[in-house]
């Protein structure tokens, strides 16, 4: 009988399968490589220093916010400083996207972040792609994971044509506080579509970072860094395109902050505080209804009429609610006049009332839909015949004039 | 697209893009496979193909037809060979598939060795090393050790039991395909789970976790288990009910006993892990069992309750084969048939009670450690009974023919003694404290797996080679070289590991401390020598099969081919 090629066929199959197995194993799906761009030698506009503590229970465990969200401008070089906390192996790994992925770049490996507690390791990373990145530890991916937002909003140079308004502010830095003309953390009110150029004069030698977050209080997990200063003076630009409330603070002192209001319309109004009701003796009638459009910032001037203590509280809804209300301004026997802002963001009714005389001094602010542009603002307070008497309208400001 | 994602909340699984489409493909392929199985069993009459052929040729018994009419004829090359459902065809399918996986997984092993030429990972990275290690271990144990044992069992049992009718072929054939699908799933998953599949590693579908497709490996292992359960039940049914009335229990061949104990062990110890894998797969969608569970040892216990019996399942059938091979080349009967059966049976019972010695360092508590350590020492008794039975058979022989299978058997016995002693040593809790997680353990089980599992598989393959090929002889000098290189290489490799591990060389990592360079270098040389030996084996098969038949194709494991009226196997009782 002739020879049989069965053995040859089997050997060929074995060799093919071994080759397939090799090619499969040597290209496991887990070694697709991603790498951040190399740090350019020049032309970098932003530098950010970020120090994080490596702990198996989470980044920065026991050092403030757990797994802090890092928000940086596009084209930023981040100087990471990683401090070993718990004697366990850790990596600093970054990948694009909002979750861990094997398509990653390990900036610091377990051999670089040694297991000696207190060991400091540093690295640089250059982010030139707008979007969200994840930073994590490949050894502890369940606990040590946080986000990096690379924002387009804070940019190096913004064409002037894009912004209707400009505002130049100068703040002084002293004792880790920010002030202007002796006023600590002054409130800044700006119309929408404004590019705010902030200049910081630093009297001390402390290094600081000026940060801005949206909302009504300091948010250390989601912020934009405007200025990251290691010298005596620095300038940063930030565009404000959306109506809303923002806060700015000095990174060395997160307990104090200033407020930035971005409004679509600004109304100045005076309220006369009386135990019998707002504007009790005035021709507008008692507790006048104030009608404005959404996005309007009202600059209240509170004037004391009866030398009692009055606190102007405002909350949304048709009746007073001390749980949600915010104190805007207050007067008493010694302070007869004070001033405060309230930004009416959403349509609907708000209630303005006196914390000490809620049964008598309570009125409604009607916020209508701002269907047209911010230039058209309707306001009716009291009777029209008395307009201009105690309610002054400064109109829509295209340039910031409230703050020197 | 119809959204499975919303149905199962796959986004929480981290499955997006490629992974998600892969899952869709898996589901679609699964449905197609179910439809194909339906056609296979209901529409295509292939399951009766051989019976029809035999009847057409005037034979009542297909085996007789095969033996007399097809023995010296090449089988027609047809896709139908993949659908044959007679036990011998399925056994061949299992056996050759397992040898295929032996070479795939073995090449991974050699690659791992070569990558360790320098202390720091240079040739392949840690991620690739972890994948190679997982695939090497998982494929070797489930696809090679288990597959070859089942294959030889299905191939030899019908004649050892003088089966009149093979009624379970349909199920074992299906089990083969499920088992193969599971192996392919594990292969393409490129998981980095080790063979333990411990959570939370296996639940982290990341590079540093189990790998992006670790869930595919979990599915694959579950498929292997389903296949194993089907074939185990089928084999028990064949042995218990279908064997010829001529074969009394105390006349069954020792190989039949070993296969019976193996499948009993599979059925009695696999279900906890099957449930555990199901829980783990559920955890990918809704992690309620192993990540958020309070008992961190839960999965390890579910695993090792199966994990220890599976390593005995890679040994016991090969002990049975040794009992079959020894009489062939010594010319006398097995020294003690009864102690052979009892030895294997005690191995079955005790191996179910020692799984905790894999967790001696995991905090089971002193009472459990004492229990598992004691049980592990007791395993020495049946192991020694078996080994002394081998030695007694050799001792009482008038002459021993040192053929290639016999060389493998003797080498396997020596390797088992060495690996067994190092194994008993590490079941001693204080000693375990030192060598746990070192190459000592790797050396221990490679002595046994290469010496017994792989060596005896080759011995059986060489003995059956004329039967597989229709009467062709393998080249004896090449086979001796194959044996010598395998035996020497494995001894060098495992011995270097044992010494290095005793000094603290950590296992299962892509690098090592420079201090261990010498032990690693020696084991690299050993691993490469083993690899060269297997290339010679492949060459031998290909070349020898090309030659014209020159010997009888009779099955060397069947006694009744040569002498009449005796038990149908070499080791059967009186």
JSON list of C-alpha atoms in Angstrom, two decimals, chain B residues 373-559:
[
{"chain": "B", "resi": 373, "resn": "UNK", "atom": "CA", "xyz": [-2.27, 18.71, 55.98]},
{"chain": "B", "resi": 374, "resn": "UNK", "atom": "CA", "xyz": [-3.19, 15.35, 57.49]},
{"chain": "B", "resi": 375, "resn": "UNK", "atom": "CA", "xyz": [-5.27, 14.41, 54.47]},
{"chain": "B", "resi": 376, "resn": "UNK", "atom": "CA", "xyz": [-2.43, 15.45, 52.16]},
{"chain": "B", "resi": 377, "resn": "UNK", "atom": "CA", "xyz": [-0.08, 13.14, 54.02]},
{"chain": "B", "resi": 378, "resn": "UNK", "atom": "CA", "xyz": [-2.62, 10.32, 53.80]},
{"chain": "B", "resi": 379, "resn": "UNK", "atom": "CA", "xyz": [-2.61, 10.67, 49.99]},
{"chain": "B", "resi": 380, "resn": "UNK", "atom": "CA", "xyz": [0.88, 9.23, 50.15]},
{"chain": "B", "resi": 381, "resn": "UNK", "atom": "CA", "xyz": [-0.61, 5.84, 51.03]},
{"chain": "B", "resi": 382, "resn": "UNK", "atom": "CA", "xyz": [-2.58, 5.16, 47.80]},
{"chain": "B", "resi": 383, "resn": "UNK", "atom": "CA", "xyz": [0.17, 6.84, 45.76]},
{"chain": "B", "resi": 384, "resn": "UNK", "atom": "CA", "xyz": [2.72, 4.52, 47.32]},
{"chain": "B", "resi": 385, "resn": "UNK", "atom": "CA", "xyz": [0.45, 1.50, 46.82]},
{"chain": "B", "resi": 386, "resn": "UNK", "atom": "CA", "xyz": [0.26, 2.37, 43.13]},
{"chain": "B", "resi": 387, "resn": "UNK", "atom": "CA", "xyz": [3.97, 3.02, 42.72]},
{"chain": "B", "resi": 388, "resn": "UNK", "atom": "CA", "xyz": [4.95, -0.15, 44.58]},
{"chain": "B", "resi": 389, "resn": "UNK", "atom": "CA", "xyz": [2.50, -2.05, 42.43]},
{"chain": "B", "resi": 390, "resn": "UNK", "atom": "CA", "xyz": [4.35, -0.73, 39.36]},
{"chain": "B", "resi": 391, "resn": "UNK", "atom": "CA", "xyz": [7.69, -1.61, 40.89]},
{"chain": "B", "resi": 392, "resn": "UNK", "atom": "CA", "xyz": [6.44, -5.03, 41.95]},
{"chain": "B", "resi": 393, "resn": "UNK", "atom": "CA", "xyz": [5.31, -5.75, 38.40]},
{"chain": "B", "resi": 394, "resn": "UNK", "atom": "CA", "xyz": [8.74, -4.78, 37.11]},
{"chain": "B", "resi": 395, "resn": "UNK", "atom": "CA", "xyz": [10.54, -6.65, 39.91]},
{"chain": "B", "resi": 396, "resn": "UNK", "atom": "CA", "xyz": [8.83, -9.93, 39.27]},
{"chain": "B", "resi": 397, "resn": "UNK", "atom": "CA", "xyz": [9.31, -9.78, 35.52]},
{"chain": "B", "resi": 398, "resn": "UNK", "atom": "CA", "xyz": [11.56, -12.34, 33.92]},
{"chain": "B", "resi": 399, "resn": "UNK", "atom": "CA", "xyz": [12.67, -9.84, 31.32]},
{"chain": "B", "resi": 400, "resn": "UNK", "atom": "CA", "xyz": [11.81, -6.27, 30.50]},
{"chain": "B", "resi": 401, "resn": "UNK", "atom": "CA", "xyz": [11.72, -5.10, 26.90]},
{"chain": "B", "resi": 402, "resn": "UNK", "atom": "CA", "xyz": [13.02, -1.52, 26.97]},
{"chain": "B", "resi": 403, "resn": "UNK", "atom": "CA", "xyz": [10.87, -0.24, 24.15]},
{"chain": "B", "resi": 404, "resn": "UNK", "atom": "CA", "xyz": [10.08, 3.43, 23.77]},
{"chain": "B", "resi": 405, "resn": "UNK", "atom": "CA", "xyz": [6.74, 3.21, 25.65]},
{"chain": "B", "resi": 406, "resn": "UNK", "atom": "CA", "xyz": [8.49, 1.32, 28.42]},
{"chain": "B", "resi": 407, "resn": "UNK", "atom": "CA", "xyz": [11.16, 4.00, 28.66]},
{"chain": "B", "resi": 408, "resn": "UNK", "atom": "CA", "xyz": [8.45, 6.61, 29.05]},
{"chain": "B", "resi": 409, "resn": "UNK", "atom": "CA", "xyz": [6.75, 4.51, 31.73]},
{"chain": "B", "resi": 410, "resn": "UNK", "atom": "CA", "xyz": [9.91, 4.00, 33.79]},
{"chain": "B", "resi": 411, "resn": "UNK", "atom": "CA", "xyz": [10.82, 7.66, 33.46]},
{"chain": "B", "resi": 412, "resn": "UNK", "atom": "CA", "xyz": [7.28, 8.56, 34.47]},
{"chain": "B", "resi": 413, "resn": "UNK", "atom": "CA", "xyz": [7.46, 6.43, 37.62]},
{"chain": "B", "resi": 414, "resn": "UNK", "atom": "CA", "xyz": [10.76, 8.04, 38.62]},
{"chain": "B", "resi": 415, "resn": "UNK", "atom": "CA", "xyz": [9.46, 11.53, 37.91]},
{"chain": "B", "resi": 416, "resn": "UNK", "atom": "CA", "xyz": [6.32, 10.78, 39.91]},
{"chain": "B", "resi": 417, "resn": "UNK", "atom": "CA", "xyz": [8.34, 9.67, 42.89]},
{"chain": "B", "resi": 418, "resn": "UNK", "atom": "CA", "xyz": [10.40, 12.90, 42.82]},
{"chain": "B", "resi": 419, "resn": "UNK", "atom": "CA", "xyz": [7.41, 15.14, 42.15]},
{"chain": "B", "resi": 420, "resn": "UNK", "atom": "CA", "xyz": [5.32, 13.29, 44.69]},
{"chain": "B", "resi": 421, "resn": "UNK", "atom": "CA", "xyz": [7.88, 13.69, 47.45]},
{"chain": "B", "resi": 422, "resn": "UNK", "atom": "CA", "xyz": [8.30, 17.42, 46.74]},
{"chain": "B", "resi": 423, "resn": "UNK", "atom": "CA", "xyz": [4.53, 17.64, 46.75]},
{"chain": "B", "resi": 424, "resn": "UNK", "atom": "CA", "xyz": [4.13, 15.98, 50.13]},
{"chain": "B", "resi": 425, "resn": "UNK", "atom": "CA", "xyz": [6.83, 18.22, 51.54]},
{"chain": "B", "resi": 426, "resn": "UNK", "atom": "CA", "xyz": [4.93, 21.36, 50.62]},
{"chain": "B", "resi": 427, "resn": "UNK", "atom": "CA", "xyz": [1.71, 20.09, 52.17]},
{"chain": "B", "resi": 428, "resn": "UNK", "atom": "CA", "xyz": [3.49, 20.50, 55.49]},
{"chain": "B", "resi": 429, "resn": "UNK", "atom": "CA", "xyz": [2.15, 23.89, 56.60]},
{"chain": "B", "resi": 430, "resn": "UNK", "atom": "CA", "xyz": [5.37, 25.49, 57.91]},
{"chain": "B", "resi": 431, "resn": "UNK", "atom": "CA", "xyz": [7.25, 24.34, 54.84]},
{"chain": "B", "resi": 432, "resn": "UNK", "atom": "CA", "xyz": [4.43, 25.60, 52.65]},
{"chain": "B", "resi": 433, "resn": "UNK", "atom": "CA", "xyz": [4.83, 28.99, 54.25]},
{"chain": "B", "resi": 434, "resn": "UNK", "atom": "CA", "xyz": [8.31, 29.16, 52.74]},
{"chain": "B", "resi": 435, "resn": "UNK", "atom": "CA", "xyz": [7.77, 27.69, 49.29]},
{"chain": "B", "resi": 436, "resn": "UNK", "atom": "CA", "xyz": [4.25, 28.95, 48.57]},
{"chain": "B", "resi": 437, "resn": "UNK", "atom": "CA", "xyz": [4.30, 31.00, 45.40]},
{"chain": "B", "resi": 438, "resn": "UNK", "atom": "CA", "xyz": [7.79, 29.90, 44.41]},
{"chain": "B", "resi": 439, "resn": "UNK", "atom": "CA", "xyz": [9.10, 27.80, 41.56]},
{"chain": "B", "resi": 440, "resn": "UNK", "atom": "CA", "xyz": [9.26, 24.90, 44.01]},
{"chain": "B", "resi": 441, "resn": "UNK", "atom": "CA", "xyz": [5.56, 24.36, 43.33]},
{"chain": "B", "resi": 442, "resn": "UNK", "atom": "CA", "xyz": [6.07, 24.71, 39.59]},
{"chain": "B", "resi": 443, "resn": "UNK", "atom": "CA", "xyz": [8.87, 22.17, 39.74]},
{"chain": "B", "resi": 444, "resn": "UNK", "atom": "CA", "xyz": [6.71, 19.77, 41.75]},
{"chain": "B", "resi": 445, "resn": "UNK", "atom": "CA", "xyz": [3.83, 19.61, 39.30]},
{"chain": "B", "resi": 446, "resn": "UNK", "atom": "CA", "xyz": [5.96, 19.75, 36.17]},
{"chain": "B", "resi": 447, "resn": "UNK", "atom": "CA", "xyz": [7.82, 16.63, 37.34]},
{"chain": "B", "resi": 448, "resn": "UNK", "atom": "CA", "xyz": [4.47, 14.87, 37.53]},
{"chain": "B", "resi": 449, "resn": "UNK", "atom": "CA", "xyz": [2.72, 16.39, 34.53]},
{"chain": "B", "resi": 450, "resn": "UNK", "atom": "CA", "xyz": [5.61, 15.93, 32.13]},
{"chain": "B", "resi": 451, "resn": "UNK", "atom": "CA", "xyz": [6.64, 12.56, 33.53]},
{"chain": "B", "resi": 452, "resn": "UNK", "atom": "CA", "xyz": [3.20, 11.02, 33.91]},
{"chain": "B", "resi": 453, "resn": "UNK", "atom": "CA", "xyz": [0.62, 12.96, 31.92]},
{"chain": "B", "resi": 454, "resn": "UNK", "atom": "CA", "xyz": [2.71, 13.84, 28.91]},
{"chain": "B", "resi": 455, "resn": "UNK", "atom": "CA", "xyz": [5.10, 10.89, 29.00]},
{"chain": "B", "resi": 456, "resn": "UNK", "atom": "CA", "xyz": [2.40, 8.22, 29.36]},
{"chain": "B", "resi": 457, "resn": "UNK", "atom": "CA", "xyz": [0.33, 9.93, 26.64]},
{"chain": "B", "resi": 458, "resn": "UNK", "atom": "CA", "xyz": [3.31, 9.59, 24.33]},
{"chain": "B", "resi": 459, "resn": "UNK", "atom": "CA", "xyz": [3.82, 5.98, 25.43]},
{"chain": "B", "resi": 460, "resn": "UNK", "atom": "CA", "xyz": [0.20, 5.18, 24.61]},
{"chain": "B", "resi": 461, "resn": "UNK", "atom": "CA", "xyz": [0.44, 7.09, 21.35]},
{"chain": "B", "resi": 462, "resn": "UNK", "atom": "CA", "xyz": [3.52, 5.13, 20.30]},
{"chain": "B", "resi": 463, "resn": "UNK", "atom": "CA", "xyz": [1.81, 1.85, 21.22]},
{"chain": "B", "resi": 464, "resn": "UNK", "atom": "CA", "xyz": [-1.26, 2.78, 19.22]},
{"chain": "B", "resi": 465, "resn": "UNK", "atom": "CA", "xyz": [0.63, 4.30, 16.31]},
{"chain": "B", "resi": 466, "resn": "UNK", "atom": "CA", "xyz": [0.36, 1.16, 14.12]},
{"chain": "B", "resi": 467, "resn": "UNK", "atom": "CA", "xyz": [-3.38, 1.05, 14.86]},
{"chain": "B", "resi": 468, "resn": "UNK", "atom": "CA", "xyz": [-3.90, 4.73, 14.07]},
{"chain": "B", "resi": 469, "resn": "UNK", "atom": "CA", "xyz": [-1.96, 4.49, 10.82]},
{"chain": "B", "resi": 470, "resn": "UNK", "atom": "CA", "xyz": [-3.10, 1.12, 9.55]},
{"chain": "B", "resi": 471, "resn": "UNK", "atom": "CA", "xyz": [0.03, -0.87, 10.31]},
{"chain": "B", "resi": 472, "resn": "UNK", "atom": "CA", "xyz": [2.89, 1.59, 10.03]},
{"chain": "B", "resi": 473, "resn": "UNK", "atom": "CA", "xyz": [5.88, 1.56, 12.36]},
{"chain": "B", "resi": 474, "resn": "UNK", "atom": "CA", "xyz": [7.35, 4.63, 13.91]},
{"chain": "B", "resi": 475, "resn": "UNK", "atom": "CA", "xyz": [11.06, 5.26, 13.59]},
{"chain": "B", "resi": 476, "resn": "UNK", "atom": "CA", "xyz": [12.42, 3.78, 16.82]},
{"chain": "B", "resi": 477, "resn": "UNK", "atom": "CA", "xyz": [15.66, 5.72, 16.97]},
{"chain": "B", "resi": 478, "resn": "UNK", "atom": "CA", "xyz": [13.85, 9.01, 16.45]},
{"chain": "B", "resi": 479, "resn": "UNK", "atom": "CA", "xyz": [11.37, 7.99, 19.14]},
{"chain": "B", "resi": 480, "resn": "UNK", "atom": "CA", "xyz": [14.24, 7.20, 21.50]},
{"chain": "B", "resi": 481, "resn": "UNK", "atom": "CA", "xyz": [15.70, 10.63, 20.85]},
{"chain": "B", "resi": 482, "resn": "UNK", "atom": "CA", "xyz": [12.26, 12.08, 21.51]},
{"chain": "B", "resi": 483, "resn": "UNK", "atom": "CA", "xyz": [12.15, 10.24, 24.80]},
{"chain": "B", "resi": 484, "resn": "UNK", "atom": "CA", "xyz": [15.68, 11.12, 25.82]},
{"chain": "B", "resi": 485, "resn": "UNK", "atom": "CA", "xyz": [15.29, 14.82, 25.10]},
{"chain": "B", "resi": 486, "resn": "UNK", "atom": "CA", "xyz": [11.88, 15.00, 26.80]},
{"chain": "B", "resi": 487, "resn": "UNK", "atom": "CA", "xyz": [13.06, 13.14, 29.87]},
{"chain": "B", "resi": 488, "resn": "UNK", "atom": "CA", "xyz": [16.36, 14.96, 30.23]},
{"chain": "B", "resi": 489, "resn": "UNK", "atom": "CA", "xyz": [14.90, 18.38, 29.42]},
{"chain": "B", "resi": 490, "resn": "UNK", "atom": "CA", "xyz": [12.00, 18.01, 31.83]},
{"chain": "B", "resi": 491, "resn": "UNK", "atom": "CA", "xyz": [14.28, 16.75, 34.57]},
{"chain": "B", "resi": 492, "resn": "UNK", "atom": "CA", "xyz": [16.71, 19.63, 34.10]},
{"chain": "B", "resi": 493, "resn": "UNK", "atom": "CA", "xyz": [13.89, 22.18, 33.98]},
{"chain": "B", "resi": 494, "resn": "UNK", "atom": "CA", "xyz": [11.86, 20.92, 36.92]},
{"chain": "B", "resi": 495, "resn": "UNK", "atom": "CA", "xyz": [14.91, 20.22, 39.06]},
{"chain": "B", "resi": 496, "resn": "UNK", "atom": "CA", "xyz": [16.30, 23.74, 38.51]},
{"chain": "B", "resi": 497, "resn": "UNK", "atom": "CA", "xyz": [12.91, 25.15, 39.44]},
{"chain": "B", "resi": 498, "resn": "UNK", "atom": "CA", "xyz": [12.73, 23.06, 42.58]},
{"chain": "B", "resi": 499, "resn": "UNK", "atom": "CA", "xyz": [16.14, 24.18, 43.80]},
{"chain": "B", "resi": 500, "resn": "UNK", "atom": "CA", "xyz": [15.61, 27.82, 42.81]},
{"chain": "B", "resi": 501, "resn": "UNK", "atom": "CA", "xyz": [12.14, 27.78, 44.31]},
{"chain": "B", "resi": 502, "resn": "UNK", "atom": "CA", "xyz": [13.44, 26.36, 47.55]},
{"chain": "B", "resi": 503, "resn": "UNK", "atom": "CA", "xyz": [15.74, 29.38, 47.69]},
{"chain": "B", "resi": 504, "resn": "UNK", "atom": "CA", "xyz": [12.74, 31.66, 47.12]},
{"chain": "B", "resi": 505, "resn": "UNK", "atom": "CA", "xyz": [12.52, 32.22, 43.35]},
{"chain": "B", "resi": 506, "resn": "UNK", "atom": "CA", "xyz": [8.97, 33.59, 42.84]},
{"chain": "B", "resi": 507, "resn": "UNK", "atom": "CA", "xyz": [6.90, 31.86, 40.20]},
{"chain": "B", "resi": 508, "resn": "UNK", "atom": "CA", "xyz": [4.44, 33.27, 37.69]},
{"chain": "B", "resi": 509, "resn": "UNK", "atom": "CA", "xyz": [6.21, 36.54, 37.07]},
{"chain": "B", "resi": 510, "resn": "UNK", "atom": "CA", "xyz": [7.79, 37.85, 33.89]},
{"chain": "B", "resi": 511, "resn": "UNK", "atom": "CA", "xyz": [11.12, 38.51, 35.57]},
{"chain": "B", "resi": 512, "resn": "UNK", "atom": "CA", "xyz": [13.31, 37.40, 38.46]},
{"chain": "B", "resi": 513, "resn": "UNK", "atom": "CA", "xyz": [16.08, 38.64, 40.68]},
{"chain": "B", "resi": 514, "resn": "UNK", "atom": "CA", "xyz": [19.56, 38.36, 39.22]},
{"chain": "B", "resi": 515, "resn": "UNK", "atom": "CA", "xyz": [20.47, 36.06, 42.09]},
{"chain": "B", "resi": 516, "resn": "UNK", "atom": "CA", "xyz": [18.42, 33.31, 40.42]},
{"chain": "B", "resi": 517, "resn": "UNK", "atom": "CA", "xyz": [20.03, 33.66, 37.01]},
{"chain": "B", "resi": 518, "resn": "UNK", "atom": "CA", "xyz": [21.67, 30.23, 37.15]},
{"chain": "B", "resi": 519, "resn": "UNK", "atom": "CA", "xyz": [18.47, 28.35, 37.98]},
{"chain": "B", "resi": 520, "resn": "UNK", "atom": "CA", "xyz": [16.55, 30.21, 35.32]},
{"chain": "B", "resi": 521, "resn": "UNK", "atom": "CA", "xyz": [19.25, 29.59, 32.71]},
{"chain": "B", "resi": 522, "resn": "UNK", "atom": "CA", "xyz": [19.28, 25.88, 33.49]},
{"chain": "B", "resi": 523, "resn": "UNK", "atom": "CA", "xyz": [15.51, 25.66, 33.21]},
{"chain": "B", "resi": 524, "resn": "UNK", "atom": "CA", "xyz": [15.60, 27.59, 29.92]},
{"chain": "B", "resi": 525, "resn": "UNK", "atom": "CA", "xyz": [18.02, 25.04, 28.51]},
{"chain": "B", "resi": 526, "resn": "UNK", "atom": "CA", "xyz": [15.74, 22.27, 29.81]},
{"chain": "B", "resi": 527, "resn": "UNK", "atom": "CA", "xyz": [12.65, 23.87, 28.26]},
{"chain": "B", "resi": 528, "resn": "UNK", "atom": "CA", "xyz": [14.32, 24.32, 24.88]},
{"chain": "B", "resi": 529, "resn": "UNK", "atom": "CA", "xyz": [15.52, 20.70, 24.96]},
{"chain": "B", "resi": 530, "resn": "UNK", "atom": "CA", "xyz": [11.93, 19.55, 25.57]},
{"chain": "B", "resi": 531, "resn": "UNK", "atom": "CA", "xyz": [10.80, 21.69, 22.63]},
{"chain": "B", "resi": 532, "resn": "UNK", "atom": "CA", "xyz": [13.42, 20.15, 20.33]},
{"chain": "B", "resi": 533, "resn": "UNK", "atom": "CA", "xyz": [12.29, 16.68, 21.45]},
{"chain": "B", "resi": 534, "resn": "UNK", "atom": "CA", "xyz": [8.70, 17.44, 20.44]},
{"chain": "B", "resi": 535, "resn": "UNK", "atom": "CA", "xyz": [9.80, 18.65, 17.00]},
{"chain": "B", "resi": 536, "resn": "UNK", "atom": "CA", "xyz": [11.46, 15.27, 16.55]},
{"chain": "B", "resi": 537, "resn": "UNK", "atom": "CA", "xyz": [8.17, 13.64, 17.56]},
{"chain": "B", "resi": 538, "resn": "UNK", "atom": "CA", "xyz": [6.26, 15.61, 14.91]},
{"chain": "B", "resi": 539, "resn": "UNK", "atom": "CA", "xyz": [8.84, 14.78, 12.28]},
{"chain": "B", "resi": 540, "resn": "UNK", "atom": "CA", "xyz": [8.65, 11.12, 13.26]},
{"chain": "B", "resi": 541, "resn": "UNK", "atom": "CA", "xyz": [4.86, 11.03, 12.84]},
{"chain": "B", "resi": 542, "resn": "UNK", "atom": "CA", "xyz": [4.94, 12.71, 9.46]},
{"chain": "B", "resi": 543, "resn": "UNK", "atom": "CA", "xyz": [7.76, 10.62, 8.04]},
{"chain": "B", "resi": 544, "resn": "UNK", "atom": "CA", "xyz": [6.68, 7.27, 9.47]},
{"chain": "B", "resi": 545, "resn": "UNK", "atom": "CA", "xyz": [3.12, 7.73, 8.27]},
{"chain": "B", "resi": 546, "resn": "UNK", "atom": "CA", "xyz": [4.44, 8.24, 4.75]},
{"chain": "B", "resi": 547, "resn": "UNK", "atom": "CA", "xyz": [5.95, 4.75, 4.71]},
{"chain": "B", "resi": 548, "resn": "UNK", "atom": "CA", "xyz": [4.12, 1.64, 3.61]},
{"chain": "B", "resi": 549, "resn": "UNK", "atom": "CA", "xyz": [2.42, -0.51, 6.29]},
{"chain": "B", "resi": 550, "resn": "UNK", "atom": "CA", "xyz": [4.78, -3.10, 7.67]},
{"chain": "B", "resi": 551, "resn": "UNK", "atom": "CA", "xyz": [3.15, -4.45, 10.81]},
{"chain": "B", "resi": 552, "resn": "UNK", "atom": "CA", "xyz": [-0.19, -5.55, 12.21]},
{"chain": "B", "resi": 553, "resn": "UNK", "atom": "CA", "xyz": [-2.65, -2.72, 12.89]},
{"chain": "B", "resi": 554, "resn": "UNK", "atom": "CA", "xyz": [-3.99, -4.61, 15.90]},
{"chain": "B", "resi": 555, "resn": "UNK", "atom": "CA", "xyz": [-4.63, -2.57, 19.01]},
{"chain": "B", "resi": 556, "resn": "UNK", "atom": "CA", "xyz": [-1.74, -3.22, 21.38]},
{"chain": "B", "resi": 557, "resn": "UNK", "atom": "CA", "xyz": [-3.97, -2.59, 24.37]},
{"chain": "B", "resi": 558, "resn": "UNK", "atom": "CA", "xyz": [-6.33, -5.41, 23.50]},
{"chain": "B", "resi": 559, "resn": "UNK", "atom": "CA", "xyz": [-5.32, -8.86, 24.57]}
]
